[in-house]
Coordinates of C-alpha atoms and ligand atoms in Angstrom, one line a residue:
M20 CA 0.5 -0.4 0.0
S21 CA 1.4 3.5 -1.1
T22 CA -1.2 6.1 -0.9
G23 CA -4.9 6.4 1.3
T24 CA -5.4 4.0 3.7
E25 CA -4.4 3.2 7.5
S26 CA -1.5 0.8 8.6
T27 CA -3.0 -2.1 9.1
A28 CA -0.8 -2.6 12.1
A29 CA -3.3 -2.9 14.8
A30 CA -5.1 -5.4 12.8
A31 CA -3.6 -8.1 13.1
G32 CA -5.5 -10.6 11.8
L33 CA -8.1 -7.7 11.1
R34 CA -9.5 -8.3 14.6
G35 CA -12.1 -5.0 15.3
V36 CA -12.7 -4.5 11.2
V37 CA -15.7 -4.7 9.9
A38 CA -15.6 -6.1 6.5
A39 CA -18.8 -6.6 5.6
Q40 CA -22.9 -5.6 6.2
S41 CA -25.3 -9.0 7.1
A42 CA -28.2 -9.0 9.0
I43 CA -27.1 -12.9 9.6
G44 CA -25.5 -13.3 13.1
D45 CA -24.8 -10.7 15.5
V46 CA -22.4 -11.8 18.1
N47 CA -21.3 -9.6 21.1
G48 CA -18.0 -10.9 22.9
E49 CA -18.3 -8.6 26.1
Q50 CA -21.6 -9.8 26.7
G51 CA -21.8 -13.2 25.4
I52 CA -25.2 -13.2 22.9
L53 CA -25.0 -14.9 19.5
I54 CA -28.3 -13.8 17.4
Y55 CA -29.1 -15.9 14.2
Q56 CA -31.7 -13.0 12.0
G57 CA -32.0 -11.0 15.9
Y58 CA -33.3 -14.6 18.0
N59 CA -31.8 -15.8 20.0
I60 CA -29.1 -18.9 20.0
H61 CA -31.2 -19.7 23.8
D62 CA -35.1 -19.4 22.2
L63 CA -33.3 -21.6 19.2
A64 CA -31.7 -24.2 20.8
E65 CA -34.5 -24.6 23.4
H66 CA -37.7 -23.9 21.0
S67 CA -36.3 -25.1 17.4
T68 CA -35.0 -27.5 15.2
F69 CA -32.0 -27.5 12.9
E70 CA -33.9 -27.6 9.3
E71 CA -35.6 -24.3 11.2
V72 CA -32.6 -22.5 11.9
I73 CA -31.7 -22.8 8.5
F74 CA -34.7 -21.4 6.9
L75 CA -34.4 -18.5 9.1
L76 CA -30.6 -17.7 8.1
W77 CA -31.2 -18.0 5.2
N78 CA -35.1 -16.5 4.6
G79 CA -34.7 -13.8 7.6
R80 CA -37.5 -15.0 9.2
L81 CA -38.8 -18.3 10.9
P82 CA -41.0 -20.6 8.8
K83 CA -44.8 -22.0 8.8
S84 CA -45.6 -24.8 9.3
D85 CA -46.3 -25.3 5.4
E86 CA -43.0 -23.4 4.8
L87 CA -41.0 -25.5 6.6
A88 CA -42.4 -29.2 6.1
A89 CA -42.3 -28.2 1.9
F90 CA -38.5 -26.6 3.3
N91 CA -38.2 -30.4 4.9
S92 CA -38.9 -32.6 2.0
E93 CA -36.9 -30.2 -0.2
I94 CA -33.6 -30.9 1.6
R95 CA -34.2 -34.4 2.6
A96 CA -34.8 -35.5 -1.1
N97 CA -31.4 -34.7 -2.2
Y98 CA -30.0 -36.1 0.7
E99 CA -28.0 -38.4 -2.6
V100 CA -25.4 -37.5 -3.7
P101 CA -24.4 -39.3 -6.7
A102 CA -22.9 -42.4 -7.0
D103 CA -19.9 -41.1 -9.4
V104 CA -19.3 -39.5 -6.0
M105 CA -19.7 -41.7 -3.9
T106 CA -17.5 -44.3 -7.0
M107 CA -14.8 -41.6 -6.3
M108 CA -14.7 -41.5 -2.3
K109 CA -13.8 -45.3 -2.7
Q110 CA -10.8 -44.3 -4.3
F111 CA -9.4 -43.4 -2.1
P112 CA -6.1 -43.2 1.1
K113 CA -8.6 -45.4 3.8
D114 CA -6.9 -43.1 6.2
A115 CA -6.9 -39.9 4.7
D116 CA -7.9 -37.6 6.8
P117 CA -12.6 -36.9 6.4
M118 CA -12.0 -32.7 6.8
D119 CA -10.3 -33.1 3.1
V120 CA -12.0 -35.4 1.6
L121 CA -15.2 -33.6 2.2
R122 CA -13.4 -31.2 0.7
T123 CA -13.1 -33.2 -2.4
A124 CA -16.0 -34.3 -2.7
V125 CA -18.5 -31.3 -1.8
S126 CA -16.0 -30.2 -4.9
S127 CA -16.7 -33.0 -7.7
L128 CA -20.2 -31.7 -6.1
D129 CA -20.8 -29.2 -8.4
F130 CA -20.7 -31.2 -11.8
Y131 CA -24.0 -32.6 -11.0
D132 CA -24.8 -29.0 -10.8
K133 CA -26.0 -28.0 -14.5
D134 CA -26.8 -24.9 -12.9
G135 CA -24.4 -24.6 -9.9
H136 CA -22.1 -21.6 -11.2
L137 CA -25.2 -19.4 -11.4
T138 CA -25.5 -16.0 -8.5
D139 CA -28.5 -15.8 -8.5
R140 CA -31.0 -16.0 -5.4
E141 CA -33.1 -18.7 -7.0
H142 CA -30.5 -21.1 -8.6
A143 CA -28.2 -19.7 -5.9
T144 CA -30.4 -21.8 -2.8
K145 CA -31.3 -24.8 -5.0
A146 CA -27.2 -25.0 -4.7
A147 CA -27.4 -24.5 -1.2
I148 CA -30.6 -27.2 -1.0
K149 CA -28.8 -29.7 -2.5
L150 CA -25.5 -29.8 -0.2
T151 CA -26.5 -29.2 2.3
G152 CA -28.8 -32.2 1.9
Q153 CA -25.7 -33.5 0.3
I154 CA -22.7 -32.5 2.6
G155 CA -24.0 -34.8 5.7
T156 CA -24.0 -38.1 3.9
I157 CA -20.7 -37.6 2.0
A158 CA -19.8 -37.4 6.2
A159 CA -20.8 -40.1 7.6
A160 CA -20.1 -43.1 4.6
W161 CA -16.1 -41.7 4.7
D162 CA -16.1 -43.0 7.5
R163 CA -18.0 -46.1 6.8
I164 CA -16.4 -46.9 3.7
R165 CA -12.6 -45.8 5.6
N166 CA -13.3 -48.9 7.4
G167 CA -14.8 -51.1 4.4
K168 CA -18.5 -51.4 5.8
D169 CA -21.2 -50.6 3.2
V170 CA -22.7 -47.0 2.6
V171 CA -25.8 -47.0 4.5
S172 CA -28.4 -44.8 2.3
P173 CA -30.0 -41.8 3.7
D174 CA -33.9 -42.7 5.1
N175 CA -35.4 -39.4 3.7
S176 CA -38.8 -39.8 6.0
L177 CA -35.4 -37.7 8.7
S178 CA -34.1 -35.1 10.0
I179 CA -30.6 -34.2 8.8
A180 CA -30.1 -34.8 12.5
Q181 CA -31.1 -38.0 12.6
N182 CA -29.9 -39.6 9.0
F183 CA -26.5 -38.5 9.6
L184 CA -26.8 -40.6 13.0
Y185 CA -28.5 -42.4 10.6
M186 CA -26.6 -43.3 8.0
L187 CA -22.6 -43.4 9.9
R188 CA -24.3 -46.0 12.5
G189 CA -26.2 -48.3 10.2
E190 CA -29.9 -47.7 13.3
R191 CA -31.4 -44.5 13.7
A192 CA -30.0 -42.6 17.5
D193 CA -33.0 -42.5 20.4
A194 CA -35.4 -39.6 20.2
D195 CA -32.5 -38.5 23.7
E196 CA -29.5 -38.5 20.8
E197 CA -31.0 -37.2 17.9
H198 CA -32.7 -34.1 20.0
I199 CA -28.6 -33.5 21.6
F200 CA -27.6 -33.4 17.4
D201 CA -30.3 -30.7 16.9
V202 CA -29.3 -28.8 18.6
C203 CA -25.8 -29.0 18.5
L204 CA -26.3 -28.1 14.9
I205 CA -28.2 -25.1 16.2
L206 CA -25.3 -24.1 18.2
H207 CA -22.9 -24.4 15.5
A208 CA -24.8 -23.4 12.6
D209 CA -23.3 -19.7 11.9
H210 CA -21.0 -16.9 14.1
E211 CA -20.8 -14.3 11.7
L212 CA -18.5 -13.6 10.1
N213 CA -15.7 -16.2 11.6
A214 CA -12.4 -17.4 10.2
S215 CA -14.5 -19.4 7.4
T216 CA -17.5 -17.3 6.5
F217 CA -15.5 -14.6 5.5
T218 CA -13.5 -16.7 2.9
T219 CA -17.5 -17.6 2.1
R220 CA -18.1 -14.1 1.2
V221 CA -13.7 -13.8 -0.2
V222 CA -15.4 -16.8 -3.0
S223 CA -18.4 -15.6 -3.1
G224 CA -17.5 -12.4 -4.2
T225 CA -15.2 -12.9 -6.8
L226 CA -19.1 -14.0 -8.5
A227 CA -17.3 -18.2 -8.2
G228 CA -20.4 -20.3 -7.4
M229 CA -22.3 -22.1 -4.4
Y230 CA -20.0 -25.1 -4.8
G231 CA -16.9 -23.6 -5.2
S232 CA -16.8 -21.0 -2.8
V233 CA -18.8 -23.3 0.0
T234 CA -15.5 -25.9 -1.3
A235 CA -13.1 -22.9 0.3
G236 CA -15.2 -22.7 3.8
I237 CA -14.7 -26.0 4.3
A238 CA -10.7 -25.9 3.3
A239 CA -11.2 -22.7 5.9
L240 CA -12.8 -24.4 9.2
A241 CA -10.3 -27.7 8.5
G242 CA -7.3 -25.7 10.7
P243 CA -6.4 -26.3 13.9
L244 CA -7.5 -22.8 15.5
H245 CA -10.9 -21.9 13.7
G246 CA -13.6 -25.7 13.4
G247 CA -10.3 -28.2 13.8
A248 CA -10.7 -27.4 17.7
N249 CA -13.2 -29.8 18.5
T250 CA -10.8 -32.5 17.7
N251 CA -8.1 -31.4 19.5
V252 CA -10.0 -31.3 23.0
M253 CA -10.7 -34.5 22.4
K254 CA -7.2 -35.4 22.0
M255 CA -6.0 -33.5 24.8
L256 CA -8.4 -35.6 27.4
I257 CA -7.6 -38.5 26.2
E258 CA -3.3 -37.1 26.5
I259 CA -4.2 -36.4 30.6
G260 CA -5.6 -39.2 30.4
D261 CA -6.7 -38.8 34.5
P262 CA -8.4 -36.6 36.5
G263 CA -5.4 -36.7 38.5
K264 CA -3.4 -34.5 36.6
I265 CA -5.5 -31.8 35.6
D266 CA -3.4 -29.2 37.2
S267 CA 0.7 -30.5 36.5
W268 CA -0.3 -30.9 32.5
L269 CA -1.7 -27.9 32.7
D270 CA 1.0 -25.6 34.4
K271 CA 3.4 -27.7 32.1
A272 CA 1.7 -27.1 29.6
L273 CA 0.9 -22.7 29.9
E274 CA 4.7 -22.7 31.3
E275 CA 4.5 -24.3 27.1
K276 CA 3.0 -21.0 26.2
R277 CA 0.3 -23.9 24.5
K278 CA -2.1 -22.6 23.4
I279 CA -5.1 -24.9 25.5
M280 CA -7.5 -26.3 23.0
G281 CA -11.3 -25.1 23.1
I282 CA -10.4 -22.0 25.6
G283 CA -10.4 -18.8 24.6
H284 CA -11.3 -16.4 21.8
A285 CA -11.3 -14.7 18.7
V286 CA -14.2 -12.6 19.8
Y287 CA -16.6 -13.1 23.2
K288 CA -14.6 -12.1 26.5
T289 CA -16.5 -13.9 28.7
E290 CA -19.2 -16.9 28.2
D291 CA -19.7 -18.3 24.3
P292 CA -23.7 -18.8 24.9
R293 CA -22.8 -22.2 23.3
A294 CA -20.8 -23.4 25.6
T295 CA -23.7 -23.3 28.6
W296 CA -25.2 -25.7 25.9
L297 CA -23.0 -28.0 25.4
R298 CA -21.6 -27.7 28.7
K299 CA -25.5 -29.3 29.7
Y300 CA -25.2 -32.2 27.4
S301 CA -21.6 -32.8 28.1
R302 CA -22.7 -33.8 31.9
H303 CA -25.9 -35.3 30.5
M304 CA -23.5 -38.1 28.4
G305 CA -21.0 -37.9 31.0
E306 CA -24.7 -39.1 32.9
K307 CA -26.0 -41.5 30.0
K308 CA -23.2 -43.4 29.8
G309 CA -22.2 -43.8 33.3
E310 CA -18.7 -42.1 32.6
M311 CA -18.7 -38.9 34.6
K312 CA -14.8 -38.6 33.4
W313 CA -14.7 -36.6 30.5
F314 CA -16.9 -33.9 31.0
E315 CA -15.8 -33.8 34.8
M316 CA -12.0 -33.0 33.5
S317 CA -13.6 -30.7 31.0
Q318 CA -15.1 -28.8 34.2
R319 CA -11.6 -28.6 35.1
I320 CA -10.0 -27.4 32.8
E321 CA -12.2 -25.1 32.0
Q322 CA -12.1 -23.6 36.5
L323 CA -8.5 -23.4 35.5
M324 CA -8.0 -21.5 33.2
N325 CA -10.2 -19.2 33.9
E326 CA -8.2 -18.6 37.8
K327 CA -5.3 -19.0 35.6
K328 CA -6.0 -16.5 32.4
G329 CA -9.4 -15.5 32.7
M330 CA -10.8 -17.1 30.0
F331 CA -14.1 -18.8 28.6
P332 CA -14.4 -22.1 27.5
N333 CA -15.7 -21.6 23.3
V334 CA -18.2 -24.1 21.4
D335 CA -15.2 -26.9 21.4
F336 CA -15.1 -26.9 24.1
Y337 CA -17.8 -30.0 25.2
S338 CA -18.7 -30.6 21.5
A339 CA -15.8 -32.8 22.0
S340 CA -16.4 -34.6 25.3
T341 CA -20.8 -34.6 24.1
Y342 CA -20.0 -35.9 20.7
Y343 CA -16.6 -38.7 22.3
L344 CA -19.8 -40.4 24.7
M345 CA -22.0 -40.3 21.4
G346 CA -19.5 -42.2 19.9
I347 CA -18.8 -40.7 17.3
P348 CA -15.1 -41.3 15.9
L349 CA -12.2 -37.8 17.0
D350 CA -11.3 -37.2 13.0
L351 CA -15.3 -36.9 12.4
F352 CA -16.7 -34.4 14.8
T353 CA -15.3 -31.4 12.2
P354 CA -17.2 -32.7 9.8
I355 CA -20.0 -32.5 11.7
F356 CA -19.2 -28.6 12.4
A357 CA -19.3 -28.5 7.8
V358 CA -22.9 -30.4 8.5
S359 CA -23.7 -27.0 9.9
R360 CA -21.9 -24.4 9.7
I361 CA -22.9 -25.3 6.2
S362 CA -26.2 -23.5 6.6
G363 CA -24.2 -20.0 8.0
W364 CA -22.1 -20.4 4.7
T365 CA -25.1 -20.7 2.2
G366 CA -26.8 -17.4 4.0
H367 CA -23.6 -15.3 3.3
I368 CA -23.2 -16.9 0.1
L369 CA -27.1 -15.6 -0.8
E370 CA -26.8 -12.1 1.2
Q371 CA -23.1 -11.3 -0.7
Y372 CA -24.8 -12.3 -4.2
A373 CA -27.8 -10.4 -3.5
N374 CA -24.8 -7.2 -3.9
N375 CA -21.8 -7.9 -4.2
K376 CA -19.2 -6.0 -4.2
L377 CA -16.2 -8.0 -4.6
I378 CA -13.9 -7.6 -1.7
R379 CA -10.4 -6.7 -2.5
P380 CA -8.9 -5.0 0.5
R381 CA -5.2 -3.9 0.8
A382 CA -2.1 -4.5 1.9
E383 CA 0.4 -2.9 4.2
Y384 CA 3.5 -2.6 2.4
I385 CA 6.4 -3.6 4.7
G386 CA 9.5 -5.0 2.0
A387 CA 12.4 -3.4 0.6
R388 CA 11.5 -0.6 -2.9
D389 CA 13.8 0.8 -5.8
L390 CA 16.6 -2.3 -5.3
K391 CA 19.1 -2.6 -8.5
Y392 CA 18.0 -5.8 -10.2
T393 CA 21.1 -8.6 -10.3
P394 CA 21.8 -10.6 -13.9
L395 CA 21.3 -14.4 -12.6
A396 CA 24.9 -14.4 -12.8
D397 CA 26.1 -12.3 -11.3
R398 CA 24.2 -12.7 -8.0
Ligands
COA603 N1 -4.3 -21.0 25.7 C1 -3.8 -20.5 26.4 N2 -3.5 -20.0 26.1 C2 -4.3 -19.2 25.3 C3 -5.4 -19.4 24.4 C4 -6.0 -21.3 25.5 N3 -6.8 -21.4 24.2 N4 -5.7 -18.7 23.5 C5 -5.9 -16.9 23.7 N5 -3.7 -17.4 25.3 C6 -3.2 -16.6 25.1 C7 -2.3 -16.7 24.1 O1 -0.7 -17.0 24.4 C8 -2.0 -15.1 24.2 O2 -0.8 -14.1 25.9 P1 0.2 -14.0 25.5 O3 -0.8 -11.9 25.2 O4 0.3 -14.2 26.7 O5 1.0 -13.9 24.1 C9 -3.2 -14.1 24.9 O6 -4.2 -15.3 25.3 C10 -4.2 -13.5 23.3 O7 -4.0 -14.6 22.1 P2 -4.3 -15.0 20.3 O8 -4.3 -16.0 19.6 O9 -3.6 -13.5 20.3 O10 -6.3 -14.3 21.5 P3 -6.9 -14.9 20.1 O11 -8.2 -13.1 20.3 O12 -6.4 -13.8 18.0 O13 -7.6 -15.9 19.9 C11 -8.5 -18.0 19.3 C12 -8.5 -17.0 19.4 C13 -9.4 -18.9 19.4 C14 -7.3 -17.9 18.2 C15 -7.3 -18.6 20.3 O14 -7.7 -18.6 22.0 C16 -6.9 -20.2 20.6 O15 -5.7 -20.5 19.9 N6 -7.5 -20.9 20.9 C17 -7.6 -22.1 20.8 C18 -8.0 -23.0 19.9 C19 -9.5 -22.9 19.9 O16 -10.2 -22.8 20.4 N7 -10.6 -22.3 18.7 C20 -11.8 -22.2 18.8 C21 -11.9 -20.8 19.0 S1 -14.0 -21.7 18.1

């Protein structure tokens, strides 16, 4: 940058920089309030379903019952993934990371939607519906493929939450787990301009299609500082292994300046409201499975991090033990995040298309100038 822009030095990581206007979701980091299209996350977690929340995020209002029924049918009619994509996935190395598989398979869905590059509201919404229906099928199928099991076909009489658990396990979850999983999907659906959502807005801002924009979002979500944190929380708990070892383990980790996964947040300076729900579910699942250790360990880490660093758990902290106790493999935690966050990504992409401006910021140039070029032979 040479002239006309302010120094970015004070905004490392663009903290506090407002980079878009959006009506989709808002995070009040000081008070720990999250809203989707005006509705408090606590009300949605208490009363809503994931499908209703998707409708809300895309349309800016809650659906009437006939609208919700039609919306559910549309999504369920798109659970099935093209057979070619499944065939391709069967060729992947069995040890491929599920997020890499998800990114690659979702990207390939573009080939099977001839209108997938169109950015008008009608076609982009159709692509969003297809993607929202298909992403869970891919994530669940990969777990079966890599374990040498037959893929379970989606059941379009089931909700997104129940269908995912059904395709993963080959049997339906009980109503309690279906409900908890559904609320988990609600809690992860949108979070304003987080890294992956910002990515989808940058990509869709070039008028690239829905599939490419979502693929980029998956790539961003995979990082351990973003969606990848939930898997790492569980790895940490397993690494510590014993509640009695927490205090010394944490002291050592902090001494070594390790980041404690699932703790801290770029925006929240108080309790993340999503963690309030997930703490409750982690405890509930522990009681249900007769395995309180993971909840108790998490609680102790939370307490110590609060005392020592004044920090709070984020969405990933208690979701880790909740999913673990549901028997979900560790490396599927982040794909599940994507199964939910696709609703926010696609909502933001639709919003970006509706009022598009190419996103093209400036960099503060800190390199050299006016160097004299030395021919290769003389260096
Ligand atoms: N454990 C230990 N210390 C932490 C920490 C954590 N999880 N998160 C932040 N800190 C410390 C940093 O070491 C730094 O300390 P310093 O000032 O002494 O160097 C200070 O807090 C600020 O950290 P910074 O990384 O600049 O804060 P941020 O606002 O940019 O980071 C996160 C936000 C989420 C990236 C960060 O808290 C983190 O890495 N958390 C763990 C990963 C995670 O759970 N991610 C999911 C987010 S939903």
